[in-house]
Coordinates of C-alpha atoms and ligand atoms in Angstrom, one line a residue:
M277 CA 81.6 36.0 4.8
G278 CA 84.6 38.3 5.2
Q279 CA 85.5 40.6 8.0
I280 CA 82.8 42.9 9.4
P281 CA 84.1 46.5 9.0
E282 CA 83.7 49.1 11.8
M283 CA 81.9 51.6 9.5
M284 CA 79.3 51.2 6.9
R285 CA 77.3 53.3 4.4
A286 CA 73.8 54.4 5.5
V287 CA 71.1 56.7 4.2
V288 CA 69.6 59.4 6.3
A289 CA 67.4 62.4 5.6
E290 CA 69.3 65.6 6.4
G291 CA 66.3 67.8 7.1
S292 CA 63.0 67.1 5.5
G293 CA 61.7 67.6 2.0
G294 CA 62.2 66.1 -1.5
P295 CA 64.5 63.2 -2.4
D296 CA 67.6 65.5 -2.5
V297 CA 67.6 65.5 1.4
L298 CA 68.6 61.9 1.3
K299 CA 72.3 61.5 2.0
V300 CA 74.6 58.5 2.0
V301 CA 76.7 58.9 5.2
Q302 CA 79.2 56.7 7.2
R303 CA 77.9 55.2 10.4
P304 CA 79.3 52.5 12.8
V305 CA 78.2 49.0 12.0
P306 CA 75.6 48.1 14.7
N307 CA 76.3 45.4 17.3
P308 CA 73.7 42.6 17.6
K309 CA 72.3 42.5 21.2
E310 CA 70.5 39.8 23.0
G311 CA 68.5 37.7 20.6
E312 CA 69.5 39.9 17.6
I313 CA 71.2 39.1 14.3
L314 CA 73.4 41.3 12.2
V315 CA 72.5 41.1 8.5
R316 CA 74.8 42.1 5.7
V317 CA 72.1 43.8 3.6
K318 CA 71.8 43.0 -0.1
A319 CA 68.5 44.6 -0.9
A320 CA 66.1 46.9 0.9
G321 CA 62.6 47.7 -0.1
V322 CA 61.4 51.3 -0.5
N323 CA 58.0 52.0 1.0
R324 CA 55.6 55.0 1.2
P325 CA 56.3 55.3 5.0
D326 CA 60.0 56.0 4.1
V327 CA 58.8 58.8 1.8
I328 CA 56.6 60.2 4.6
Q329 CA 59.6 60.0 7.0
R330 CA 61.7 61.8 4.5
Q331 CA 59.1 64.5 4.3
G332 CA 59.2 64.9 8.1
G333 CA 55.8 63.3 8.8
Y334 CA 56.8 59.9 10.2
P335 CA 59.7 60.1 12.8
P336 CA 61.3 56.8 13.8
P337 CA 59.8 55.4 17.0
P338 CA 61.9 55.6 20.2
G339 CA 64.9 53.3 20.0
A340 CA 64.8 52.9 16.2
P341 CA 67.7 54.3 14.2
D342 CA 67.3 57.4 12.1
I343 CA 68.6 55.5 9.1
L344 CA 65.7 54.9 6.6
G345 CA 64.4 51.6 5.6
L346 CA 61.8 49.1 7.0
E347 CA 62.7 45.9 5.2
I348 CA 65.8 44.0 4.2
A349 CA 67.1 40.9 2.6
G350 CA 70.7 39.6 3.0
E351 CA 72.9 37.2 4.8
V352 CA 73.5 36.8 8.5
A353 CA 76.9 38.3 9.3
A354 CA 76.9 37.7 13.1
T355 CA 74.7 36.6 15.9
G356 CA 74.1 38.3 19.3
P357 CA 73.9 36.5 22.6
N358 CA 71.2 33.7 22.6
A359 CA 70.4 34.2 19.0
A360 CA 70.3 30.7 17.7
R361 CA 67.7 30.6 15.0
F362 CA 70.0 31.4 12.0
A363 CA 73.6 30.4 11.3
V364 CA 76.1 32.9 10.0
G365 CA 75.8 33.0 6.2
A366 CA 72.1 32.1 6.2
P367 CA 70.0 34.1 3.7
V368 CA 67.2 35.9 5.5
M369 CA 64.7 38.7 5.0
A370 CA 63.5 40.8 7.9
L371 CA 61.2 43.6 9.1
V372 CA 63.2 46.3 10.7
P373 CA 61.9 49.3 12.7
G374 CA 64.4 51.5 10.7
G375 CA 68.0 51.1 9.5
G376 CA 67.3 49.1 6.3
Y377 CA 69.0 51.4 3.8
A378 CA 72.5 50.5 5.0
D379 CA 75.3 47.9 4.4
Y380 CA 74.4 46.2 7.7
A381 CA 71.3 46.2 9.9
V382 CA 70.4 44.5 13.2
V383 CA 67.1 42.9 13.9
H384 CA 65.6 40.5 16.5
E385 CA 65.9 37.0 15.1
S386 CA 62.2 36.5 15.6
N387 CA 61.5 39.3 13.1
A388 CA 63.5 37.6 10.4
L389 CA 62.4 34.8 8.1
P390 CA 64.1 32.4 5.8
I391 CA 64.1 33.3 2.1
P392 CA 61.9 30.7 0.3
P393 CA 63.6 28.9 -2.5
G394 CA 63.5 30.5 -5.9
L395 CA 63.4 34.1 -4.7
S396 CA 66.2 36.5 -5.3
F397 CA 67.5 38.9 -2.6
E398 CA 65.8 41.7 -4.5
E399 CA 62.5 40.0 -4.4
A400 CA 62.9 38.9 -0.8
G401 CA 63.8 42.5 0.2
A402 CA 60.4 43.6 -1.3
I403 CA 58.4 41.3 1.0
P404 CA 58.4 41.9 4.7
E405 CA 56.8 45.4 5.1
T406 CA 53.8 44.7 2.9
Y407 CA 53.3 41.0 3.8
F408 CA 53.4 41.8 7.6
T409 CA 51.1 44.8 7.0
V410 CA 48.6 42.9 4.9
W411 CA 48.5 39.9 7.1
T412 CA 47.9 41.7 10.3
N413 CA 45.3 44.1 8.8
V414 CA 43.4 42.1 6.2
F415 CA 43.5 38.6 7.9
D416 CA 43.9 39.4 11.6
R417 CA 42.0 42.6 12.1
G418 CA 39.8 42.3 9.0
R419 CA 39.2 38.6 9.5
L420 CA 38.8 38.0 5.7
Q421 CA 37.4 34.6 5.0
S422 CA 37.4 32.4 1.9
G423 CA 34.3 33.2 -0.1
E424 CA 34.2 36.9 1.1
T425 CA 34.9 40.0 -0.9
L426 CA 37.9 42.3 -0.3
L427 CA 37.9 45.8 -1.6
V428 CA 41.5 47.1 -1.7
H429 CA 42.2 50.8 -2.5
G430 CA 45.5 51.6 -4.1
G431 CA 45.5 48.2 -5.8
T432 CA 48.9 48.7 -7.6
S433 CA 50.7 50.0 -4.5
G434 CA 53.2 47.7 -2.7
I435 CA 50.5 47.0 -0.2
G436 CA 47.7 46.6 -2.8
T437 CA 49.6 44.1 -5.0
T438 CA 50.3 42.0 -2.0
A439 CA 46.7 42.2 -0.7
I440 CA 45.3 41.2 -4.1
Q441 CA 47.6 38.1 -4.3
L442 CA 47.1 36.9 -0.7
A443 CA 43.3 37.5 -0.7
K444 CA 43.0 35.5 -3.9
A445 CA 45.3 32.7 -2.6
F446 CA 43.0 32.4 0.4
G447 CA 39.9 32.1 -1.6
A448 CA 38.4 35.7 -1.5
T449 CA 36.9 37.7 -4.3
V450 CA 39.0 40.8 -4.9
I451 CA 37.9 44.3 -6.1
A452 CA 40.8 46.8 -6.5
T453 CA 40.7 50.6 -7.1
A454 CA 43.5 52.4 -9.0
G455 CA 44.0 55.7 -10.7
S456 CA 44.5 54.8 -14.3
Q457 CA 43.5 52.1 -16.9
D458 CA 47.0 50.8 -17.0
K459 CA 47.0 50.3 -13.2
C460 CA 43.5 48.7 -13.4
D461 CA 44.8 46.3 -16.0
A462 CA 47.8 45.4 -13.7
C463 CA 45.3 44.6 -10.9
L464 CA 43.4 42.3 -13.1
R465 CA 46.6 40.6 -14.3
L466 CA 47.4 40.0 -10.7
G467 CA 44.2 38.1 -10.2
A468 CA 41.7 40.8 -9.1
D469 CA 38.2 39.9 -10.1
A470 CA 37.3 43.6 -10.8
A471 CA 39.3 46.8 -11.0
I472 CA 37.8 50.2 -10.6
N473 CA 39.4 53.3 -12.1
Y474 CA 38.4 55.8 -9.4
R475 CA 39.1 58.8 -11.6
T476 CA 36.4 57.7 -14.1
Q477 CA 34.1 55.6 -11.9
D478 CA 32.4 55.9 -8.5
F479 CA 33.9 53.1 -6.5
V480 CA 30.8 52.7 -4.3
T481 CA 28.5 52.1 -7.3
A482 CA 31.1 49.9 -9.0
T483 CA 31.6 47.8 -5.8
K484 CA 27.8 47.4 -5.4
E485 CA 27.6 46.3 -9.1
A486 CA 30.4 43.8 -8.7
T487 CA 28.9 42.2 -5.6
G488 CA 25.2 42.0 -6.7
G489 CA 24.4 44.9 -4.4
R490 CA 25.9 43.3 -1.3
G491 CA 29.0 45.4 -0.9
A492 CA 32.5 44.4 0.3
D493 CA 33.0 42.3 3.4
V494 CA 36.5 43.8 4.1
I495 CA 37.9 47.1 2.9
L496 CA 41.6 47.9 3.1
D497 CA 42.0 51.7 3.0
M498 CA 45.0 53.9 2.8
V499 CA 43.2 56.9 1.4
G500 CA 41.0 58.3 4.2
G501 CA 39.4 61.7 3.6
D502 CA 36.0 61.3 2.0
Y503 CA 36.7 57.6 1.4
I504 CA 35.8 57.1 5.1
S505 CA 32.2 57.9 4.4
R506 CA 32.1 56.2 1.0
N507 CA 33.7 53.0 2.5
Y508 CA 30.7 52.8 4.8
E509 CA 28.5 52.9 1.8
A510 CA 30.5 50.3 -0.1
A511 CA 30.7 47.9 2.8
A512 CA 28.5 44.8 3.2
Q513 CA 26.4 44.1 6.3
D514 CA 28.8 43.2 9.1
G515 CA 31.7 44.6 7.0
R516 CA 35.1 45.3 8.4
I517 CA 37.0 48.4 7.3
V518 CA 40.7 48.5 8.1
Q519 CA 42.6 51.8 7.9
I520 CA 46.3 51.7 7.3
A521 CA 47.0 55.3 6.2
F522 CA 45.3 58.7 5.3
L523 CA 46.9 59.7 2.0
Q524 CA 43.9 62.1 1.5
G525 CA 43.8 63.3 5.1
P526 CA 42.7 62.0 8.5
K527 CA 39.6 64.2 8.9
A528 CA 36.1 63.7 7.5
E529 CA 32.5 64.3 7.9
V530 CA 30.8 61.0 8.3
D531 CA 27.2 59.8 8.7
F532 CA 27.8 57.2 11.4
R533 CA 24.3 55.7 11.1
R534 CA 25.6 53.4 8.4
L535 CA 28.1 52.0 10.9
M536 CA 25.3 51.1 13.3
V537 CA 22.7 49.9 10.8
K538 CA 25.2 47.7 8.9
R539 CA 27.0 46.6 12.1
L540 CA 30.3 47.7 10.6
T541 CA 33.7 47.4 12.3
H542 CA 36.1 50.2 11.5
T543 CA 39.6 49.6 12.8
G544 CA 43.2 50.2 11.8
S545 CA 46.8 49.8 12.9
T546 CA 50.4 50.8 12.4
L547 CA 53.1 48.2 12.2
R548 CA 56.3 50.0 12.9
P549 CA 55.9 50.9 16.6
R550 CA 54.8 47.4 17.6
S551 CA 57.1 45.4 19.8
P552 CA 59.5 42.7 18.4
A553 CA 57.3 40.2 20.2
E554 CA 54.1 41.4 18.4
K555 CA 55.9 41.4 15.1
A556 CA 57.2 37.9 15.9
D557 CA 53.6 36.6 16.1
I558 CA 52.9 38.0 12.7
A559 CA 56.1 36.5 11.4
E560 CA 55.1 33.1 12.8
A561 CA 51.7 33.2 11.1
L562 CA 53.3 34.2 7.8
E563 CA 55.8 31.5 7.9
E564 CA 53.1 28.9 8.5
K565 CA 50.4 30.1 6.1
V566 CA 52.1 32.3 3.5
W567 CA 55.7 31.0 3.1
P568 CA 54.5 27.8 1.4
L569 CA 52.6 29.9 -1.1
L570 CA 55.8 31.9 -1.9
A571 CA 57.8 28.7 -2.2
Q572 CA 55.2 27.3 -4.7
G573 CA 55.2 30.6 -6.7
R574 CA 51.5 31.2 -5.9
C575 CA 52.3 34.7 -4.8
R576 CA 55.4 36.8 -5.5
P577 CA 56.3 40.4 -4.9
V578 CA 55.5 42.6 -8.0
M579 CA 58.8 44.3 -8.9
D580 CA 58.5 47.8 -10.3
S581 CA 62.1 48.7 -10.4
T582 CA 65.5 48.4 -8.7
F583 CA 68.0 51.2 -8.0
A584 CA 71.6 51.2 -6.9
F585 CA 72.3 52.2 -3.3
E586 CA 73.8 55.6 -4.4
D587 CA 70.7 56.3 -6.5
V588 CA 68.4 56.3 -3.5
A589 CA 67.1 59.8 -4.4
K590 CA 66.1 58.4 -7.8
A591 CA 64.3 55.5 -6.1
H592 CA 62.3 58.0 -3.9
A593 CA 61.6 60.2 -6.9
R594 CA 60.1 57.2 -8.6
M595 CA 57.8 56.7 -5.7
D596 CA 57.0 60.4 -5.4
G597 CA 56.0 60.3 -9.1
G598 CA 53.3 57.7 -8.3
E599 CA 53.7 55.8 -11.7
H600 CA 55.1 52.7 -10.1
I601 CA 53.3 49.4 -10.0
G602 CA 54.4 47.2 -7.1
K603 CA 57.7 47.5 -5.3
I604 CA 60.8 49.7 -5.7
V605 CA 64.0 48.1 -4.3
L606 CA 67.4 49.4 -3.5
V607 CA 70.3 47.0 -4.3
I608 CA 72.7 47.6 -1.5
D609 CA 75.4 45.2 -2.6
K610 CA 76.2 43.6 -5.9
I611 CA 73.9 40.5 -6.1
Ligands
NAP863 N1 49.6 51.1 8.8 C1 50.7 50.4 8.5 O1 51.2 49.6 9.3 C2 51.3 50.6 7.1 C3 52.4 49.8 6.8 C4 52.9 50.0 5.5 C5 52.3 50.9 4.6 N2 51.3 51.7 5.1 C6 50.7 52.7 4.2 O2 50.1 52.0 3.1 C7 50.1 52.9 1.9 C8 50.7 52.1 0.8 O3 52.1 52.0 1.0 P1 53.1 51.5 -0.2 O4 54.4 51.4 0.3 O5 52.4 50.3 -0.8 O6 52.9 52.8 -1.1 P2 52.8 53.0 -2.7 O7 53.3 51.8 -3.4 O8 53.4 54.3 -3.0 O9 51.2 53.2 -2.9 C9 50.5 54.3 -2.6 C10 49.2 54.2 -3.4 O10 48.2 55.0 -3.0 C11 47.5 55.5 -4.1 N3 47.0 56.8 -3.7 C12 45.7 57.2 -3.6 N4 45.6 58.4 -3.2 C13 46.9 58.9 -3.1 C14 47.4 60.1 -2.7 N5 46.6 61.2 -2.4 N6 48.8 60.2 -2.8 C15 49.6 59.2 -3.1 N7 49.1 58.0 -3.5 C16 47.8 57.8 -3.4 C17 48.3 55.4 -5.3 O11 47.6 54.7 -6.3 P3 46.8 55.5 -7.5 O12 47.8 56.1 -8.4 O13 46.0 54.4 -8.0 O14 46.0 56.5 -6.8 C18 49.5 54.4 -4.9 O15 49.3 53.2 -5.5 C19 50.9 54.1 2.3 O16 50.0 55.1 2.6 C20 51.6 53.7 3.6 O17 51.9 54.8 4.5 C21 50.7 51.6 6.3

């Protein structure tokens, strides 16, 4: 394992703005406290919330470091008091409330998971943020059942590619929306039953057509804006709409009669501010229900690109450009 140094490299946003505000700085290596592990990070996923944080719109919750990064994979470098789940040297991936873009990160051991066989550190580092988010929103809050239809907006996003694979693996029919033909093709290759190019097709009409007029049982939405009203139209009777972001804005004029008449449930959640105990519950469900699928290769993170640690600004520029399909990952150490 080698000695743990006192200082490490870490990425922070100096001010807010474009990718050039990201700076690699020196910070003290954090100490694992009660129940925590220190992970020597090998790969860290880049997520849209990191971009929003860089732009000044998503400050870290109280107690979280200002270092960017919500998910990591690496090896356990040290364990804190009463952390007994993983041995030093064990390969793990983890959901962190911040601090992922660094040589070392601390996390409560219950928010870390073993890396299933056959997955690289880069792939493992691309898993926690989207798998935790999709599980808690599509399966917990949205209560998606086998035989139902999921409509997922942003089908080629990190979140979308995960939602398509998991919903298919659990027996749902999946309709995805995306902003180009290439992205629609990628959704179909991932297993989506139908893909709607929202720039050329009305997703409400296309969803109705794809479901014989019924509509979607669950809708995972990160767009907001006028999608809120259109989701109500695209939803089936007793449909559940789960809001995870508002890329097109949080305000809308909505005819709420549809909510009442169709008996819709409109809910939403954010993952980052939840307590380690709540995240541990999600981790437990994932380990039981989804980790066997990862081990069998029945789902896998879709890797768009990897960037060296010092090229973090390029990684963010790639996400800003919006051309990516799947996950962008920072390689923190030579793998
Ligand atoms: N609530 C939570 O707990 C939680 C957790 C994680 C992520 N999120 C949210 O989930 C979303 C996806 O995250 P991600 O990391 O998977 O991001 P991502 O890969 O960058 O995906 C964003 C997707 O949104 C689509 N999109 C639609 N309208 C857009 C707009 N106005 N601006 C930018 N993109 C737009 C893009 O697809 P097209 O090119 O097809 O339009 C793109 O695929 C983000 O909004 C993020 O904040 C929420």
